[in-house]
Coordinates of C-alpha atoms in Angstrom, one line a residue:
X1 CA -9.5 -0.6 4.1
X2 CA -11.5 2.3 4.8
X3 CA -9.2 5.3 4.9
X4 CA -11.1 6.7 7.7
X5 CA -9.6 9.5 10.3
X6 CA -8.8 8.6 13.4
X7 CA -5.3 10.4 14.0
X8 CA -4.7 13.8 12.9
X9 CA -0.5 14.5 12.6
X10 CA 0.7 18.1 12.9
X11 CA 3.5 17.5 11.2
X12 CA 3.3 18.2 7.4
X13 CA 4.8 15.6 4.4
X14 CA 7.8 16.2 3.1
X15 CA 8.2 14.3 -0.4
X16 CA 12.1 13.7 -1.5
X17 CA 13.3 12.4 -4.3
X18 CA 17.1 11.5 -4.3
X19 CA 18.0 9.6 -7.7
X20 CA 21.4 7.5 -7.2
X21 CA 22.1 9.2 -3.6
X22 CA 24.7 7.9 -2.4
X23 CA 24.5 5.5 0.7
X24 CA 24.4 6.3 4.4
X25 CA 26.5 4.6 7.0
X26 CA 26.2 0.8 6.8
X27 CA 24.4 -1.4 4.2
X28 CA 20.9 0.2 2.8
X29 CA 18.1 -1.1 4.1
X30 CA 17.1 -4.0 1.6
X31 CA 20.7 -5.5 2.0
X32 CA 19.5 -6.3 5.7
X33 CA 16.5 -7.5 5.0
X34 CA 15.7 -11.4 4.8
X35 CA 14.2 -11.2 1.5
X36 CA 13.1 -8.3 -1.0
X37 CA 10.9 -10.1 -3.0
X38 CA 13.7 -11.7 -5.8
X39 CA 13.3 -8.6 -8.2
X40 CA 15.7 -5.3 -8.5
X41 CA 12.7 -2.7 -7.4
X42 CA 11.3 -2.6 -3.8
X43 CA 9.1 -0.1 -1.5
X44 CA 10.1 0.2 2.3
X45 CA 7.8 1.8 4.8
X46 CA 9.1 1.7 7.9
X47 CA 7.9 3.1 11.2
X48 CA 10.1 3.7 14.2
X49 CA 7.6 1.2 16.5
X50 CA 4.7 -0.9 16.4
X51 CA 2.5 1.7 17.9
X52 CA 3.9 4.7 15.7
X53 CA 1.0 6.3 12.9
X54 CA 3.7 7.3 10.6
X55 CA 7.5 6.8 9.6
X56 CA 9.0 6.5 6.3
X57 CA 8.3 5.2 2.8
X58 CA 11.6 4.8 0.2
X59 CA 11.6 3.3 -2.6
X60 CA 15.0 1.5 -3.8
X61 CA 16.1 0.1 -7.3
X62 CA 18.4 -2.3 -7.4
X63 CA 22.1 -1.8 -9.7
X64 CA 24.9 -3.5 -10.3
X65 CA 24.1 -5.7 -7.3
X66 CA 23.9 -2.6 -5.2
X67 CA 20.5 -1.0 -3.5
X68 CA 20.2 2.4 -4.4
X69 CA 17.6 5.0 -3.0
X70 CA 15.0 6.0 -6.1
X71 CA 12.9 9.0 -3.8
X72 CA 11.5 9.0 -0.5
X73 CA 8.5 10.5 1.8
X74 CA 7.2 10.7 4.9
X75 CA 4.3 7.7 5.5
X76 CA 1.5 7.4 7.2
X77 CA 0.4 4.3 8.7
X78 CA -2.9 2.8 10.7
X79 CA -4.7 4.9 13.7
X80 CA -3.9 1.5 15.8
X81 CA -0.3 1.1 14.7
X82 CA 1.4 -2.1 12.8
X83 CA 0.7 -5.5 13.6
X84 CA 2.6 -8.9 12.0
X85 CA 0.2 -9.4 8.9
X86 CA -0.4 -13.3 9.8
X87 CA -2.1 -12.8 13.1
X88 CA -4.0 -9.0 11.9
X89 CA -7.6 -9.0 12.5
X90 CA -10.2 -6.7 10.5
X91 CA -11.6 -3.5 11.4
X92 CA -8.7 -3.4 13.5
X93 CA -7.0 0.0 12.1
X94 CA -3.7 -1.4 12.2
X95 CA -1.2 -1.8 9.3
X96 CA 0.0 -5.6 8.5
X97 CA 3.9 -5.7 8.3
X98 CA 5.2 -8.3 6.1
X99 CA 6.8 -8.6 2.9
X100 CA 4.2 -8.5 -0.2
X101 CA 3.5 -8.0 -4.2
X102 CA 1.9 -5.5 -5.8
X103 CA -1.0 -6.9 -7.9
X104 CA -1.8 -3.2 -10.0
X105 CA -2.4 0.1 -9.3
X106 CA -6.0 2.1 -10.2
X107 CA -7.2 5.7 -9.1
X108 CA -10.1 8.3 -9.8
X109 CA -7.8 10.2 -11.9
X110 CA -5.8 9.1 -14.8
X111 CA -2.8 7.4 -14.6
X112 CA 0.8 9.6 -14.1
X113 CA 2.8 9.9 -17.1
X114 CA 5.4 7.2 -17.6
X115 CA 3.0 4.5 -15.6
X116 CA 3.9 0.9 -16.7
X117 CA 2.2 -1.1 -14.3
X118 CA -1.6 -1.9 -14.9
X119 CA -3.4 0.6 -13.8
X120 CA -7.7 0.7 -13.2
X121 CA -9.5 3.7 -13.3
X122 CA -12.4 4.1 -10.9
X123 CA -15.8 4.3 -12.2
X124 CA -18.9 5.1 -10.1
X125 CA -19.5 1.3 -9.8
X126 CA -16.0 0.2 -9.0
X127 CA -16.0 -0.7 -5.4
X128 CA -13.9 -3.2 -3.0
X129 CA -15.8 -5.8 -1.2
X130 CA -14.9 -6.6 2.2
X131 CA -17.3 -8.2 3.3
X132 CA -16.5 -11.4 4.9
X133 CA -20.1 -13.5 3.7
X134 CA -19.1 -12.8 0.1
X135 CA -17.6 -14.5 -2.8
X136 CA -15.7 -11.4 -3.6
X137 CA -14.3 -10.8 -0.6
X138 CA -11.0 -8.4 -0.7
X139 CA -11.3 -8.1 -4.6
X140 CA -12.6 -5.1 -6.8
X141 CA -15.8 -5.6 -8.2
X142 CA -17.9 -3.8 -10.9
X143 CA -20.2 -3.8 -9.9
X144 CA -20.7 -4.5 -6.2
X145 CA -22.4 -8.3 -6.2
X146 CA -25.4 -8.9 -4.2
X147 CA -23.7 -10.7 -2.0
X148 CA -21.2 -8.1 -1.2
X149 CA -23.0 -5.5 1.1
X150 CA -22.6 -1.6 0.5
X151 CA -22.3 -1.3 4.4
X152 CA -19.1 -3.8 4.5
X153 CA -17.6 -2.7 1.6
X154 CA -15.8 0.8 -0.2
X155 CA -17.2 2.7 -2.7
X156 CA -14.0 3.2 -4.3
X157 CA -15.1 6.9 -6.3
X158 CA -16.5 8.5 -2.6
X159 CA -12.3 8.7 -1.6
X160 CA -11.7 11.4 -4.2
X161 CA -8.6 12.3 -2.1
X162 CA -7.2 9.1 -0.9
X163 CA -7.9 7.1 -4.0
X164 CA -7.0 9.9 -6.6
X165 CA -4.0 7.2 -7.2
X166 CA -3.1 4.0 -5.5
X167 CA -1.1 0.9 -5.2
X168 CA -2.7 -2.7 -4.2
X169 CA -0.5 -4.2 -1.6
X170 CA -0.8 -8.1 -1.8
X171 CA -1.9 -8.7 1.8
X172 CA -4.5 -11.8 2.1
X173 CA -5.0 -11.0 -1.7
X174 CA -4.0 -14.4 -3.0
X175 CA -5.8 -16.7 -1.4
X176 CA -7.9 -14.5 1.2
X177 CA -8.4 -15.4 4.6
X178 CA -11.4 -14.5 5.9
X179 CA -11.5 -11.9 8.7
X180 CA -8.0 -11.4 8.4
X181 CA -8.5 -8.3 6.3
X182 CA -9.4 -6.5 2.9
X183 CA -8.6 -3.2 1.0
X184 CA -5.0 -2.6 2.1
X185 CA -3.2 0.2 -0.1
X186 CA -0.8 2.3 -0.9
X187 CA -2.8 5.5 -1.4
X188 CA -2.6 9.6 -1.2
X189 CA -2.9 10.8 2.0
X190 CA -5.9 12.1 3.8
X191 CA -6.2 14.3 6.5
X192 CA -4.5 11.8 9.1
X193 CA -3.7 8.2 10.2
X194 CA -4.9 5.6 7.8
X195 CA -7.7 2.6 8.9
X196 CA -4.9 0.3 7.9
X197 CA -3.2 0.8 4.5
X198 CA 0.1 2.6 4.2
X199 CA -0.2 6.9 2.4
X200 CA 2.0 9.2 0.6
X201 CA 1.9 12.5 0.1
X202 CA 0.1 13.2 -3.9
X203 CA 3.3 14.3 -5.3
X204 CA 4.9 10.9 -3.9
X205 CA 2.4 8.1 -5.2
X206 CA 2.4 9.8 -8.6
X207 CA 6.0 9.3 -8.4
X208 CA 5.7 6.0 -7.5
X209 CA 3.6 4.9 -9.8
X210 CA 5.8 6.5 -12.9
X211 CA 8.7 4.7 -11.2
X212 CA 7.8 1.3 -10.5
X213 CA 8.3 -1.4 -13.6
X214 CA 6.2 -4.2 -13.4
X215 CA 9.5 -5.9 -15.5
X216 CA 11.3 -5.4 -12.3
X217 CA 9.0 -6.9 -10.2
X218 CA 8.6 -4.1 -7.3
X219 CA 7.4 -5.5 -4.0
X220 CA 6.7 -3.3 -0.6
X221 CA 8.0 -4.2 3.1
X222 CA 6.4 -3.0 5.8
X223 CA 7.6 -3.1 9.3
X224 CA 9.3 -1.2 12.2
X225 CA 13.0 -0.1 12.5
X226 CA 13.3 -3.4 15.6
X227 CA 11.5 -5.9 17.4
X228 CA 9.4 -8.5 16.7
X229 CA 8.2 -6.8 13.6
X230 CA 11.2 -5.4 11.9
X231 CA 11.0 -4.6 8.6
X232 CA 14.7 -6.9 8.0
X233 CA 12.5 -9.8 9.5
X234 CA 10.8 -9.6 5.9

């Protein structure tokens, strides 16, 4: 999804990282949630309403049977808000809440030290089709296919800043659904409110991406703190 900007936020990011903090009052967030995905490492980003443009990312490992926060940040989400990821239209701006995998990770610059899950670097033909009258739709090609159109798709190397380093988030990756949506990551932020994926401050996504162990199978759940998109729906 493009990582156009539509919303600009005042307020600057705020990256923490809190290794075995101890829990606040009540269970931690994945122990309320429906499912985490079956493996011991899991991303949260969580916005306090559907219509909210930014809220919280944390990312939790799981011990001894226990969740246990691994770092957190402030996130930003899409200009439009969240929306439930099986109704989300395209070119919408909104983020699509839901439970999902994480396919690989890729960026303009190298990889952060300690990265274990596969990570593609961007070349100057790298880009990611979302075009809706092509084969490739919501997949990375190299280079773009002629039936992927420049105009409907990203040129991955032109988002220098957002795409320095980046997560895939598996919405409609698996088996795409047309119109629903393409290009939805977890990327650096820009100057404000995504088009639709979920950003991090830099110092966050490269701590991310050292972090997560593709052994462990890390998933991400997105959602709001109530309502008919919770995040503990997912």
């Amino acid at each position: 999804m493009r990582p156009g900007v539509a919303v600009v936020l005042a307020s600057a990011s705020l990256l923490v990282l809190a290794p075995g903090a101890p829990p606040t009052a009540g269970p931690p967030l994945p122990a309320r949630m429906a499912d985490t995905g079956g493996g011991s490492q899991l991303i949260t980003a969580q916005a306090p309403r559907a219509g909210a443009t930014s809220g919280t990312v944390i990312w939790w490992d799981r011990r001894n049977g226990t969740w246990v926060k691994a770092g957190s940040a402030t996130a930003r989400f899409g200009a439009k808000g969240l929306v439930e990821g099986a109704s989300r239209k395209q070119g919408t701006n909104t983020t699509p809440t839901g439970l999902y995998d994480l396919p690989y990770a890729f960026g303009i610059k190298k990889a952060p030290d300690g990265t274990e899950v596969t990570y593609r670097p961007v070349r100057q033909n790298s880009w990611w089709c979302q075009d809706n009258d092509s084969r490739s739709y919501n997949r990375w090609t190299e280079p773009r296919p002629a039936d992927c159109r420049a105009d409907r798709s990203e040129h991955l190397i032109s988002y220098t800043t957002q795409y320095a380093h980046a997560y895939v988030i598996g919405f409609n990756y698996a088996e795409p659904v047309l119109g629903r949506g393409a290009g939805i990551f977890l990327h650096v932020n820009g100057r404000g409110a995504t088009a639709g994926c979920v950003s991090v401050p830099a110092a966050a996504m490269r701590a991310i991406l050292a972090w997560a162990d593709p052994v462990r199978r890390p998933h991400i759940a997105i959602g709001t703190a109530s309502g008919a998109t919770a995040i503990t729906r997912y």
